[in-house]
Short mmCIF file of C-alpha atoms and ligand atoms in Angstrom, two decimals:
data_model
loop_
_atom_site.label_atom_id
_atom_site.label_comp_id
_atom_site.label_asym_id
_atom_site.label_seq_id
_atom_site.Cartn_x
_atom_site.Cartn_y
_atom_site.Cartn_z
CA UNK I 1 0.00 0.00 0.00
CA UNK I 2 1.19 3.52 -0.71
CA UNK I 3 2.30 6.22 1.73
CA UNK I 4 -0.31 8.77 2.75
CA UNK I 5 0.34 12.42 3.47
CA UNK I 6 -1.77 12.68 6.61
CA UNK I 7 -2.61 9.11 7.53
CA UNK I 8 -0.68 6.27 9.10
CA UNK I 9 -1.56 2.68 8.33
CA UNK I 10 -0.56 -0.41 10.28
CA UNK I 11 -1.92 -3.86 9.50
CA UNK I 12 -1.68 -6.41 12.30
CA UNK I 13 -3.43 -9.74 12.61
CA UNK I 14 -6.27 -8.85 10.29
CA UNK I 15 -6.84 -5.36 11.70
CA UNK I 16 -6.11 -2.27 9.61
CA UNK I 17 -5.28 0.59 12.01
CA UNK I 18 -5.74 3.96 10.32
CA UNK I 19 -4.45 6.98 12.26
CA UNK I 20 -5.35 10.52 11.23
CA UNK I 21 -2.01 12.22 11.59
CA UNK I 22 -2.10 16.03 11.73
CA UNK I 23 -1.52 16.48 15.45
CA UNK I 24 -0.48 20.14 15.15
CA UNK I 25 -4.02 21.01 14.06
CA UNK I 26 -5.63 18.39 16.32
CA UNK I 27 -6.06 16.12 13.27
CA UNK I 28 -8.42 18.55 11.53
CA UNK I 29 -9.57 17.21 8.16
CA UNK I 30 -8.19 19.25 5.30
CA UNK I 31 -8.93 18.30 1.68
CA UNK I 32 -5.67 16.31 1.37
CA UNK I 33 -6.63 14.17 4.40
CA UNK I 34 -10.12 13.49 3.05
CA UNK I 35 -8.56 12.48 -0.29
CA UNK I 36 -6.17 10.21 1.63
CA UNK I 37 -9.14 8.63 3.42
CA UNK I 38 -10.82 8.05 0.08
CA UNK I 39 -7.74 6.22 -1.28
CA UNK I 40 -7.04 4.25 1.87
CA UNK I 41 -10.61 2.97 2.15
CA UNK I 42 -10.51 1.84 -1.50
CA UNK I 43 -7.30 -0.02 -0.72
CA UNK I 44 -8.65 -1.49 2.54
CA UNK I 45 -11.77 -2.73 0.76
CA UNK I 46 -9.57 -4.66 -1.68
CA UNK I 47 -7.06 -5.96 0.87
CA UNK I 48 -8.08 -9.50 1.89
CA UNK I 49 -5.62 -9.44 4.77
CA UNK I 50 -7.71 -6.74 6.48
CA UNK I 51 -10.88 -8.02 8.15
CA UNK I 52 -11.71 -5.08 10.44
CA UNK I 53 -10.63 -1.43 10.26
CA UNK I 54 -9.94 0.77 13.30
CA UNK I 55 -9.72 4.57 12.93
CA UNK I 56 -8.12 6.75 15.56
CA UNK I 57 -6.37 10.11 15.89
CA UNK I 58 -2.72 10.86 16.43
CA UNK I 59 -1.64 12.22 19.82
CA UNK I 60 -3.43 12.19 23.15
CA UNK I 61 -5.74 15.12 22.72
CA UNK I 62 -7.83 14.71 19.64
CA UNK I 63 -9.53 12.17 17.42
CA UNK I 64 -10.45 14.81 14.80
CA UNK I 65 -11.23 18.44 15.76
CA UNK I 66 -13.38 18.96 12.68
CA UNK I 67 -12.91 20.05 9.13
CA UNK I 68 -9.93 22.38 8.70
CA UNK I 69 -11.31 25.86 9.39
CA UNK I 70 -8.32 27.61 7.79
CA UNK I 71 -9.12 25.93 4.46
CA UNK I 72 -12.84 26.73 4.68
CA UNK I 73 -12.60 30.38 5.73
CA UNK I 74 -12.56 31.83 2.21
CA UNK I 75 -14.64 29.24 0.37
CA UNK I 76 -17.41 30.32 -2.01
CA UNK I 77 -20.87 28.75 -1.81
CA UNK I 78 -20.05 26.41 -4.71
CA UNK I 79 -16.73 25.41 -3.15
CA UNK I 80 -18.50 24.78 0.17
CA UNK I 81 -21.06 22.55 -1.50
CA UNK I 82 -18.37 20.64 -3.41
CA UNK I 83 -16.32 20.19 -0.23
CA UNK I 84 -19.36 18.83 1.62
CA UNK I 85 -20.17 16.47 -1.27
CA UNK I 86 -16.62 15.19 -1.53
CA UNK I 87 -16.34 14.42 2.18
CA UNK I 88 -19.87 12.96 2.28
CA UNK I 89 -18.94 10.54 -0.52
CA UNK I 90 -15.89 9.40 1.47
CA UNK I 91 -17.89 9.01 4.71
CA UNK I 92 -20.56 7.05 2.79
CA UNK I 93 -17.76 4.81 1.52
CA UNK I 94 -16.61 4.20 5.10
CA UNK I 95 -20.16 3.50 6.25
CA UNK I 96 -20.66 1.01 3.43
CA UNK I 97 -17.23 -0.65 3.52
CA UNK I 98 -17.95 -4.39 3.37
CA UNK I 99 -15.97 -4.85 6.61
CA UNK I 100 -16.60 -3.49 10.10
CA UNK I 101 -15.06 -0.11 10.92
CA UNK I 102 -14.50 0.85 14.57
CA UNK I 103 -13.70 4.39 15.69
CA UNK I 104 -11.35 4.47 18.69
CA UNK I 105 -12.12 8.01 19.83
CA UNK I 106 -9.13 9.23 21.83
CA UNK I 107 -10.11 12.88 22.37
CA UNK I 108 -12.01 15.67 20.59
CA UNK I 109 -14.49 14.42 17.97
CA UNK I 110 -15.92 17.73 16.85
CA UNK I 111 -17.73 18.76 13.68
CA UNK I 112 -16.28 16.61 10.89
CA UNK I 113 -14.65 14.45 13.60
CA UNK I 114 -17.99 13.64 15.19
CA UNK I 115 -19.32 13.00 11.67
CA UNK I 116 -16.41 10.69 10.85
CA UNK I 117 -16.95 8.71 14.06
CA UNK I 118 -20.67 8.44 13.28
CA UNK I 119 -19.91 7.04 9.80
CA UNK I 120 -18.10 4.16 11.54
CA UNK I 121 -20.03 1.09 12.67
CA UNK I 122 -18.96 1.19 16.32
CA UNK I 123 -17.53 3.93 18.56
CA UNK I 124 -15.28 3.10 21.50
CA UNK I 125 -14.39 6.17 23.54
CA UNK I 126 -11.59 7.04 25.87
CA UNK I 127 -12.75 8.84 29.03
CA UNK I 128 -11.10 11.93 27.52
CA UNK I 129 -13.31 11.92 24.41
CA UNK I 130 -15.52 14.92 23.73
CA UNK I 131 -18.19 14.98 21.04
CA UNK I 132 -19.91 17.95 19.48
CA UNK I 133 -21.18 19.64 16.35
CA UNK I 134 -19.98 23.22 16.96
CA UNK I 135 -20.58 24.40 13.37
CA UNK I 136 -23.31 26.93 14.29
CA UNK I 137 -20.61 28.88 16.17
CA UNK I 138 -18.80 29.20 12.83
CA UNK I 139 -21.86 30.28 10.85
CA UNK I 140 -22.49 26.98 9.10
CA UNK I 141 -24.44 23.75 9.72
CA UNK I 142 -22.66 20.38 9.71
CA UNK I 143 -21.91 19.35 6.14
CA UNK I 144 -20.41 15.87 6.36
CA UNK I 145 -23.63 14.05 7.29
CA UNK I 146 -23.97 15.31 10.88
CA UNK I 147 -27.56 16.51 10.65
CA UNK I 148 -28.57 13.08 9.35
CA UNK I 149 -26.44 10.56 11.23
CA UNK I 150 -26.67 12.32 14.61
CA UNK I 151 -30.48 12.25 14.54
CA UNK I 152 -30.43 8.58 13.53
CA UNK I 153 -28.07 7.71 16.40
CA UNK I 154 -29.41 9.77 19.30
CA UNK I 155 -32.93 10.74 18.14
CA UNK I 156 -34.39 13.95 16.78
CA UNK I 157 -34.67 15.96 19.99
CA UNK I 158 -31.18 15.31 21.35
CA UNK I 159 -29.64 15.81 17.91
CA UNK I 160 -31.37 19.18 17.56
CA UNK I 161 -30.17 20.27 20.99
CA UNK I 162 -26.56 19.40 20.14
CA UNK I 163 -26.82 20.98 16.67
CA UNK I 164 -28.55 24.20 17.84
CA UNK I 165 -26.33 24.83 20.90
CA UNK I 166 -23.03 23.54 19.48
CA UNK I 167 -22.36 22.16 22.99
CA UNK I 168 -19.76 19.48 23.56
CA UNK I 169 -20.66 16.36 25.52
CA UNK I 170 -18.15 14.32 27.49
CA UNK I 171 -17.68 10.57 27.07
CA UNK I 172 -20.14 9.62 29.83
CA UNK I 173 -22.90 11.75 28.29
CA UNK I 174 -22.05 10.49 24.78
CA UNK I 175 -22.51 6.95 26.13
CA UNK I 176 -25.75 7.85 27.90
CA UNK I 177 -27.35 9.25 24.74
CA UNK I 178 -26.23 6.40 22.48
CA UNK I 179 -23.30 7.96 20.66
CA UNK I 180 -20.82 5.52 22.19
CA UNK I 181 -20.69 1.73 22.43
CA UNK I 182 -18.16 1.71 25.29
CA UNK I 183 -16.13 4.15 27.37
CA UNK I 184 -12.74 3.01 28.65
CA UNK I 185 -9.63 4.65 30.08
CA UNK I 186 -7.26 6.32 27.62
CA UNK I 187 -4.63 3.65 28.37
CA UNK I 188 -7.07 0.83 27.57
CA UNK I 189 -8.57 2.34 24.41
CA UNK I 190 -6.51 0.55 21.77
CA UNK I 191 -6.47 -2.76 23.70
CA UNK I 192 -10.23 -2.84 24.19
CA UNK I 193 -10.79 -1.83 20.55
CA UNK I 194 -8.36 -4.51 19.36
CA UNK I 195 -10.11 -7.13 21.52
CA UNK I 196 -13.46 -6.23 20.00
CA UNK I 197 -11.96 -6.34 16.49
CA UNK I 198 -10.44 -9.77 17.24
CA UNK I 199 -13.77 -11.08 18.49
CA UNK I 200 -15.47 -9.90 15.28
CA UNK I 201 -12.68 -11.47 13.18
CA UNK I 202 -13.30 -14.82 14.93
CA UNK I 203 -16.92 -14.84 13.67
CA UNK I 204 -18.05 -15.88 10.17
CA UNK I 205 -16.91 -13.01 7.89
CA UNK I 206 -19.71 -13.23 5.33
CA UNK I 207 -22.32 -13.35 8.10
CA UNK I 208 -20.77 -10.24 9.69
CA UNK I 209 -20.68 -8.52 6.31
CA UNK I 210 -24.34 -9.17 5.60
CA UNK I 211 -25.31 -8.05 9.13
CA UNK I 212 -23.68 -4.70 8.36
CA UNK I 213 -25.38 -4.43 4.98
CA UNK I 214 -28.78 -5.42 6.42
CA UNK I 215 -28.63 -2.84 9.23
CA UNK I 216 -27.51 -0.11 6.83
CA UNK I 217 -30.06 -0.99 4.14
CA UNK I 218 -32.84 -1.46 6.67
CA UNK I 219 -32.43 1.96 8.25
CA UNK I 220 -33.04 3.59 4.86
CA UNK I 221 -36.26 1.72 4.04
CA UNK I 222 -39.54 0.68 5.71
CA UNK I 223 -39.56 -2.33 8.07
CA UNK I 224 -41.24 -4.62 5.53
CA UNK I 225 -38.51 -3.96 2.94
CA UNK I 226 -35.81 -4.26 5.61
CA UNK I 227 -36.92 -7.67 6.81
CA UNK I 228 -37.34 -8.81 3.17
CA UNK I 229 -33.69 -7.86 2.59
CA UNK I 230 -32.75 -9.75 5.75
CA UNK I 231 -34.48 -12.91 4.44
CA UNK I 232 -32.46 -12.70 1.23
CA UNK I 233 -29.07 -12.39 2.93
CA UNK I 234 -30.07 -15.01 5.50
CA UNK I 235 -30.82 -17.44 2.68
CA UNK I 236 -27.62 -16.52 0.84
CA UNK I 237 -25.52 -17.52 3.85
CA UNK I 238 -26.75 -21.12 3.51
CA UNK I 239 -24.63 -21.24 0.35
CA UNK I 240 -21.45 -20.61 2.39
CA UNK I 241 -18.96 -23.09 3.80
CA UNK I 242 -19.05 -21.08 7.01
CA UNK I 243 -22.73 -21.83 7.62
CA UNK I 244 -21.96 -25.55 7.35
CA UNK I 245 -18.89 -25.21 9.55
CA UNK I 246 -20.67 -23.05 12.17
CA UNK I 247 -23.61 -25.39 12.59
CA UNK I 248 -21.52 -28.59 12.40
CA UNK I 249 -19.13 -27.23 15.02
CA UNK I 250 -22.06 -26.43 17.31
CA UNK I 251 -23.45 -29.94 16.97
CA UNK I 252 -19.99 -31.49 17.43
CA UNK I 253 -19.44 -29.22 20.50
CA UNK I 254 -16.25 -27.66 19.17
CA UNK I 255 -15.12 -24.18 18.16
CA UNK I 256 -15.84 -23.33 14.53
CA UNK I 257 -13.01 -22.57 12.16
CA UNK I 258 -14.28 -20.10 9.60
CA UNK I 259 -12.69 -19.52 6.20
CA UNK I 260 -14.81 -16.64 4.90
CA UNK I 261 -16.09 -18.83 2.07
N1 CO8 N 1 -9.30 23.47 11.87
C1 CO8 N 1 -8.08 23.98 11.79
N2 CO8 N 1 -7.22 24.06 12.83
C2 CO8 N 1 -7.67 23.61 14.00
C3 CO8 N 1 -8.93 23.04 14.17
C4 CO8 N 1 -9.79 22.97 13.03
N3 CO8 N 1 -11.01 22.42 13.05
N4 CO8 N 1 -9.10 22.67 15.45
C5 CO8 N 1 -7.96 22.99 16.07
N5 CO8 N 1 -7.09 23.55 15.22
C6 CO8 N 1 -5.74 24.04 15.50
C7 CO8 N 1 -5.76 25.35 16.26
O1 CO8 N 1 -5.97 26.44 15.37
C8 CO8 N 1 -4.41 25.36 16.89
O2 CO8 N 1 -3.46 25.73 15.91
P1 CO8 N 1 -2.25 26.76 16.30
O3 CO8 N 1 -1.46 26.00 17.33
O4 CO8 N 1 -1.52 26.93 15.02
O5 CO8 N 1 -2.88 27.97 16.85
C9 CO8 N 1 -4.16 23.88 17.20
O6 CO8 N 1 -5.08 23.16 16.39
C10 CO8 N 1 -4.45 23.54 18.64
O7 CO8 N 1 -5.77 23.98 18.96
P2 CO8 N 1 -6.10 24.95 20.21
O8 CO8 N 1 -4.91 25.79 20.57
O9 CO8 N 1 -7.36 25.67 19.89
O10 CO8 N 1 -6.33 23.85 21.33
P3 CO8 N 1 -7.27 23.99 22.61
O11 CO8 N 1 -6.97 22.83 23.48
O12 CO8 N 1 -7.19 25.33 23.21
O13 CO8 N 1 -8.77 23.83 22.03
C11 CO8 N 1 -10.49 22.81 20.67
C12 CO8 N 1 -9.16 22.62 21.43
C13 CO8 N 1 -11.62 23.09 21.66
C14 CO8 N 1 -10.79 21.54 19.91
C15 CO8 N 1 -10.35 24.01 19.69
O14 CO8 N 1 -9.16 23.84 18.91
C16 CO8 N 1 -11.49 24.17 18.75
O15 CO8 N 1 -12.53 24.68 19.13
N6 CO8 N 1 -11.30 23.76 17.46
C17 CO8 N 1 -12.29 23.92 16.44
C18 CO8 N 1 -13.39 22.90 16.62
C19 CO8 N 1 -14.46 23.09 15.58
O16 CO8 N 1 -15.11 24.12 15.52
N7 CO8 N 1 -14.66 22.08 14.73
C20 CO8 N 1 -15.64 22.11 13.71
C21 CO8 N 1 -15.02 22.60 12.44
S1 CO8 N 1 -16.23 22.85 11.19
C22 CO8 N 1 -16.56 21.33 10.63
O17 CO8 N 1 -16.02 20.32 11.02
C23 CO8 N 1 -17.62 21.32 9.60
C24 CO8 N 1 -17.61 20.07 8.76
C25 CO8 N 1 -18.58 20.26 7.63
C26 CO8 N 1 -18.08 21.24 6.65
C27 CO8 N 1 -19.05 21.50 5.60
C28 CO8 N 1 -18.39 22.04 4.34
C29 CO8 N 1 -19.10 23.14 3.72
#
């Protein structure tokens, strides 16, 4: 895989660790970083060695402190719309990657950082994490999916409060309102995230993949269409070796050994 200007990539035991690496600006997302994310997620989708992706931020203070304000300051309306569309396409790509993506949120997840974390499947927070959509203090609304994904995650009323006030919430509050799956100490963050990734890797990969697709598809359609989609992918899994292995192993009272086929 190639070198990235503002991202670090480490692949270890099936986990692709992506680190946003602009610590001097608290890992703010400039256009070059969003382009890097676009390329890296294309590469991760194709890389069979990678089963689960983990995204985190460089340094101890910040996951991502938003889109880069210095780059946005002088944008025209058309440039603003194009910037939002470009980043939205990349975040949609992350959300629909056919592998689980976990955000290990090590500090500030503000604006575009909160939106990036919400495009991931699972969010594990350090106690130091802080979430918020402070865009209204800058004269703009969120533009990387925040108005949509926040409401889907925490509900309409709480999303509107966070969007209208621009307030930050700490990790405990983020957990309470459903923005976080787990909160752990800063020291434990990568270990706990790795353990969850390893557990997911030990399960049947195609089954995990179709779970992700079914949840994502289902949330965009009515319940009847969602459960119909579920029936299709459920049926499809009976054509896999892993379904035979999983059920045989259960009956033989042993651990399954999945191949992803
Ligand atoms: N963009 C650019 N630089 C940033 C950003 C950012 N989002 N956040 C922090 N930095 C820089 C600071 O300017 C500072 O640089 P320097 O050392 O050169 O002065 C450095 O990072 C360290 O930051 P601070 O000194 O401010 O650190 P503090 O600990 O005092 O404060 C905060 C940390 C609270 C995170 C503070 O930096 C802050 O409020 N940052 C901005 C947070 C924010 O408003 N984020 C939302 C940005 S807008 C956005 O994400 C919209 C996405 C959708 C766009 C739609 C397109 C049209």
